[in-house]
Structures are given as structure tokens and as C-alpha cells.
Amino acid sequence: MQLFITILFFRQVLCTDKTGTLTQNKLHIILDKTVTFAGCSQEDLMFYAGISCRRLEEGQDAIDHCITQTCKKWNDNDELFHRMNKHPTVDFVPFDPEIKRTEATINGPDGQIFCVAKGAPQIMLNLSQNCDEIREKCLQDINDLATAGYRTIGIARGTADKKWTFVGLLAIADPPRFDTKEVVEKAQALGIKVLMITGDQ
């Protein structure tokens, strides 16, 4: 019994959440790390990301909020934000952990319906018609951003019948809490292995 207890002691593991536990839960987009595909400009990428969010008045999660705020601050006269508001949302599907994305059906200014979606980048990539031609570069970009500590969100635009085109990646930063490094180091000094449990890349 004593041997068993000793073995358990040396195998102590602390599993911790990431967002709001190790980090400040203050998300912001790093614009110079965004990656675009399919001839999409950075502004158009943010436009698609913005209209894929739940509207402000309906309440937003942290990701929708940081995307919307970036769009609002895009230029001095809120041109991008006004552009977004000219496109009424016909239908909105909030984030579903099973399909790992949100979807919005949009009524364009010419009355033409189109769709936008955002979510786990590999999921969005695999949904898209241009998947094969961009897969290698896109996966490398996802890995490079993850290695640098960024959370990545994939953005796709689609037709009314949901034929998707992958248009880019958003890089989202969430700074660590001021005491995270100290707490982790103290746990490790006590022989405790610290594991971060997260759904992010």
C-alpha cells in the first residue's frame, strides 16, 4: 500500500482550463497575422468574419465580440461596420461543438442570399471547394500560428446552397494572466505535472 501511494504521489497531475484560467479572457485579433485565400482582401476577410457573428443587440460570446469590435475600429468613419449592417441576417446558427462552427445566412444588397461561416480552421477547410488547392499552405499557416501561441479561426463564404470557399484565417491572442507563470512554476517545483486542457489548436 505504501509503495502504491508513493507511485501516485509522483504521478500527480494538475489539469487546467485555458481561457480565463491561464489567460485573461481578453481576446483580440492580430491583424498582421491574418492570412487570406481565394483572392480575398484583409478587409473583405474581416467583413465576412463580422457578418458571421451574432448581432450586438442579441448578445455575443467572446469571439464574436472581439471580431465585431475589430470591425468597428477598422477605420475612422466606421465604414466597415456600416457595410456589415447593410446586410440583414436571415438566419443564424450559433456555435455547435459537434460541427465546430457558426453559420449566418445573409441577404445581400441586391437581394441575393449568401452564407458565411467561421469555426475550427480544419473543419472550415474540409468543407470548402478550394480545399485541395490550398490545404498544404493552410495547414502550415495554422501550425505556425498555433506554435506562436495564437488561436486560429477559419472563415468561409458560401452560396445560398452552402457551397463553401475558404477565404482566410484569423489569428486571435488571449494574453496570459499576470500570475500564470509563477503558479505553473510553483506547481512544477512541487513535482506536479501541469496539463492545459483546451479545445483550441
Short mmCIF file of C-alpha atoms in Angstrom, two decimals:
data_model
loop_
_atom_site.label_atom_id
_atom_site.label_comp_id
_atom_site.label_asym_id
_atom_site.label_seq_id
_atom_site.Cartn_x
_atom_site.Cartn_y
_atom_site.Cartn_z
CA MET A 1 0.00 0.00 0.00
CA GLN A 2 2.81 2.42 0.86
CA LEU A 3 4.50 1.75 -2.48
CA PHE A 4 1.19 2.36 -4.31
CA ILE A 5 0.68 5.70 -2.52
CA THR A 6 4.26 6.75 -3.33
CA ILE A 7 3.74 5.97 -7.03
CA LEU A 8 0.53 8.01 -7.02
CA PHE A 9 2.34 10.94 -5.41
CA PHE A 10 4.98 11.06 -8.12
CA ARG A 11 2.29 10.96 -10.79
CA GLN A 12 0.29 13.95 -9.61
CA VAL A 13 -1.13 15.92 -12.49
CA LEU A 14 -2.91 19.26 -12.47
CA CYS A 15 -5.31 19.68 -15.41
CA THR A 16 -6.28 23.27 -16.07
CA ASP A 17 -8.61 25.07 -18.43
CA LYS A 18 -7.01 27.77 -20.60
CA THR A 19 -9.42 30.61 -21.32
CA GLY A 20 -9.97 32.77 -18.23
CA THR A 21 -7.87 30.44 -16.07
CA LEU A 22 -4.39 30.66 -17.55
CA THR A 23 -5.36 33.63 -19.74
CA GLN A 24 -7.15 36.93 -19.17
CA ASN A 25 -10.07 36.04 -21.48
CA LYS A 26 -9.45 39.35 -23.27
CA LEU A 27 -9.39 38.24 -26.89
CA HIS A 28 -8.12 40.45 -29.67
CA ILE A 29 -7.33 39.88 -33.34
CA ILE A 30 -3.76 40.30 -34.54
CA LEU A 31 -4.39 41.84 -37.94
CA ASP A 32 -0.86 41.50 -39.29
CA LYS A 33 -1.11 37.73 -38.70
CA THR A 34 -4.32 37.23 -40.68
CA VAL A 35 -3.98 35.00 -43.75
CA THR A 36 -6.22 35.31 -46.81
CA PHE A 37 -7.08 32.90 -49.62
CA ALA A 38 -9.13 32.86 -52.83
CA GLY A 39 -8.21 36.44 -53.72
CA CYS A 40 -9.87 37.80 -50.58
CA SER A 41 -8.55 41.09 -49.20
CA GLN A 42 -7.92 41.57 -45.49
CA GLU A 43 -10.88 43.97 -45.26
CA ASP A 44 -13.18 41.51 -47.03
CA LEU A 45 -11.99 38.75 -44.69
CA MET A 46 -12.97 40.90 -41.70
CA PHE A 47 -16.28 41.73 -43.40
CA TYR A 48 -17.11 38.02 -43.78
CA ALA A 49 -15.96 37.35 -40.20
CA GLY A 50 -18.06 40.24 -38.91
CA ILE A 51 -21.31 39.25 -40.59
CA SER A 52 -20.83 35.67 -39.40
CA CYS A 53 -21.20 36.94 -35.80
CA ARG A 54 -24.31 37.21 -33.68
CA ARG A 55 -25.57 40.80 -33.75
CA LEU A 56 -24.55 43.09 -30.90
CA GLU A 57 -28.07 43.55 -29.58
CA GLU A 58 -28.58 39.77 -29.35
CA GLY A 59 -25.63 39.22 -27.01
CA GLN A 60 -22.25 37.94 -28.15
CA ASP A 61 -19.69 35.44 -26.95
CA ALA A 62 -16.05 36.49 -26.54
CA ILE A 63 -15.03 35.61 -30.11
CA ASP A 64 -17.97 37.40 -31.73
CA HIS A 65 -17.30 40.42 -29.52
CA CYS A 66 -13.62 40.71 -30.43
CA ILE A 67 -14.36 40.31 -34.16
CA THR A 68 -17.16 42.92 -34.06
CA GLN A 69 -15.02 45.39 -32.12
CA THR A 70 -12.18 44.99 -34.64
CA CYS A 71 -14.61 45.71 -37.48
CA LYS A 72 -15.96 48.80 -35.65
CA LYS A 73 -12.44 50.18 -35.25
CA TRP A 74 -11.35 49.34 -38.80
CA ASN A 75 -11.37 52.98 -39.92
CA ASP A 76 -12.33 56.38 -38.57
CA ASN A 77 -15.83 56.58 -40.03
CA ASP A 78 -16.88 53.01 -39.15
CA GLU A 79 -17.17 52.27 -42.88
CA LEU A 80 -16.66 48.51 -42.49
CA PHE A 81 -19.14 48.30 -39.61
CA HIS A 82 -21.75 50.22 -41.64
CA ARG A 83 -21.12 47.90 -44.58
CA MET A 84 -21.85 44.93 -42.32
CA ASN A 85 -25.10 46.45 -41.09
CA LYS A 86 -26.38 46.84 -44.66
CA HIS A 87 -26.61 43.04 -44.89
CA PRO A 88 -29.57 41.72 -42.83
CA THR A 89 -29.16 38.30 -41.25
CA VAL A 90 -31.87 35.93 -42.48
CA ASP A 91 -30.81 33.02 -40.28
CA PHE A 92 -28.09 32.45 -37.68
CA VAL A 93 -26.81 29.13 -36.33
CA PRO A 94 -24.78 29.66 -33.13
CA PHE A 95 -21.62 27.72 -32.43
CA ASP A 96 -22.26 24.00 -32.17
CA PRO A 97 -19.46 21.89 -30.61
CA GLU A 98 -20.43 18.97 -32.84
CA ILE A 99 -19.96 20.82 -36.13
CA LYS A 100 -17.45 23.32 -34.62
CA ARG A 101 -18.69 26.38 -36.49
CA THR A 102 -21.28 29.14 -36.65
CA GLU A 103 -23.24 29.92 -39.81
CA ALA A 104 -25.14 33.00 -40.93
CA THR A 105 -27.43 33.34 -43.92
CA ILE A 106 -27.27 36.88 -45.28
CA ASN A 107 -29.49 38.96 -47.55
CA GLY A 108 -27.12 40.88 -49.84
CA PRO A 109 -27.81 44.42 -51.07
CA ASP A 110 -29.01 43.06 -54.43
CA GLY A 111 -31.41 40.66 -52.71
CA GLN A 112 -29.12 37.71 -53.38
CA ILE A 113 -28.81 35.27 -50.47
CA PHE A 114 -25.35 34.10 -49.45
CA CYS A 115 -23.83 32.36 -46.42
CA VAL A 116 -20.82 32.93 -44.21
CA ALA A 117 -19.32 30.68 -41.56
CA LYS A 118 -16.49 30.68 -39.06
CA GLY A 119 -15.06 27.95 -36.86
CA ALA A 120 -12.29 25.43 -36.30
CA PRO A 121 -9.92 26.03 -39.23
CA GLN A 122 -9.51 22.37 -40.26
CA ILE A 123 -13.29 21.92 -40.23
CA MET A 124 -13.82 25.01 -42.37
CA LEU A 125 -11.04 23.93 -44.73
CA ASN A 126 -12.51 20.46 -45.24
CA LEU A 127 -15.94 21.95 -46.01
CA SER A 128 -14.60 24.12 -48.80
CA GLN A 129 -14.43 23.55 -52.53
CA ASN A 130 -10.93 25.04 -52.72
CA CYS A 131 -9.66 22.68 -50.02
CA ASP A 132 -7.27 20.65 -52.18
CA GLU A 133 -5.52 23.61 -53.78
CA ILE A 134 -4.81 25.43 -50.51
CA ARG A 135 -4.59 22.57 -47.99
CA GLU A 136 -0.80 22.37 -47.66
CA LYS A 137 -0.27 26.10 -47.18
CA CYS A 138 -3.32 26.49 -44.95
CA LEU A 139 -2.29 23.69 -42.58
CA GLN A 140 1.23 25.14 -42.40
CA ASP A 141 -0.21 28.57 -41.56
CA ILE A 142 -2.45 27.04 -38.87
CA ASN A 143 0.52 25.23 -37.29
CA ASP A 144 2.76 28.31 -37.48
CA LEU A 145 0.13 30.47 -35.75
CA ALA A 146 -0.52 27.83 -33.09
CA THR A 147 3.21 27.49 -32.42
CA ALA A 148 3.36 31.26 -31.91
CA GLY A 149 0.54 30.99 -29.34
CA TYR A 150 -2.39 32.23 -31.41
CA ARG A 151 -5.85 30.75 -31.61
CA THR A 152 -6.96 30.44 -35.23
CA ILE A 153 -10.45 30.81 -36.67
CA GLY A 154 -11.25 29.74 -40.23
CA ILE A 155 -13.61 31.87 -42.32
CA ALA A 156 -15.60 30.68 -45.36
CA ARG A 157 -18.13 32.31 -47.65
CA GLY A 158 -20.80 30.26 -49.36
CA THR A 159 -23.62 30.30 -51.84
CA ALA A 160 -27.25 30.00 -50.77
CA ASP A 161 -26.97 26.22 -51.15
CA LYS A 162 -23.81 26.25 -48.97
CA LYS A 163 -21.06 25.58 -51.45
CA TRP A 164 -18.20 26.95 -49.40
CA THR A 165 -14.96 28.73 -50.33
CA PHE A 166 -12.28 29.07 -47.67
CA VAL A 167 -11.24 32.74 -47.56
CA GLY A 168 -8.89 33.07 -44.61
CA LEU A 169 -7.62 32.64 -41.08
CA LEU A 170 -7.92 34.99 -38.14
CA ALA A 171 -5.19 34.96 -35.50
CA ILE A 172 -6.59 35.64 -32.03
CA ALA A 173 -4.45 36.41 -28.98
CA ASP A 174 -5.51 35.97 -25.36
CA PRO A 175 -2.73 37.21 -23.05
CA PRO A 176 -1.79 35.09 -20.01
CA ARG A 177 -2.84 36.22 -16.54
CA PHE A 178 -0.16 38.10 -14.63
CA ASP A 179 0.30 35.20 -12.17
CA THR A 180 0.13 32.26 -14.59
CA LYS A 181 3.88 31.77 -14.99
CA GLU A 182 4.51 31.88 -11.24
CA VAL A 183 1.70 29.43 -10.39
CA VAL A 184 2.76 26.91 -13.05
CA GLU A 185 6.41 27.10 -11.97
CA LYS A 186 5.46 26.56 -8.30
CA ALA A 187 3.36 23.53 -9.21
CA GLN A 188 6.19 22.08 -11.26
CA ALA A 189 8.65 22.69 -8.39
CA LEU A 190 6.37 20.52 -6.23
CA GLY A 191 6.64 17.71 -8.77
CA ILE A 192 3.20 18.32 -10.24
CA LYS A 193 2.81 17.94 -13.98
CA VAL A 194 0.63 20.74 -15.39
CA LEU A 195 -1.55 19.98 -18.41
CA MET A 196 -3.66 22.52 -20.29
CA ILE A 197 -6.97 21.07 -21.43
CA THR A 198 -8.39 23.12 -24.30
CA GLY A 199 -10.37 22.76 -27.49
CA ASP A 200 -8.13 25.33 -29.21
CA GLN A 201 -5.38 24.46 -31.66
#
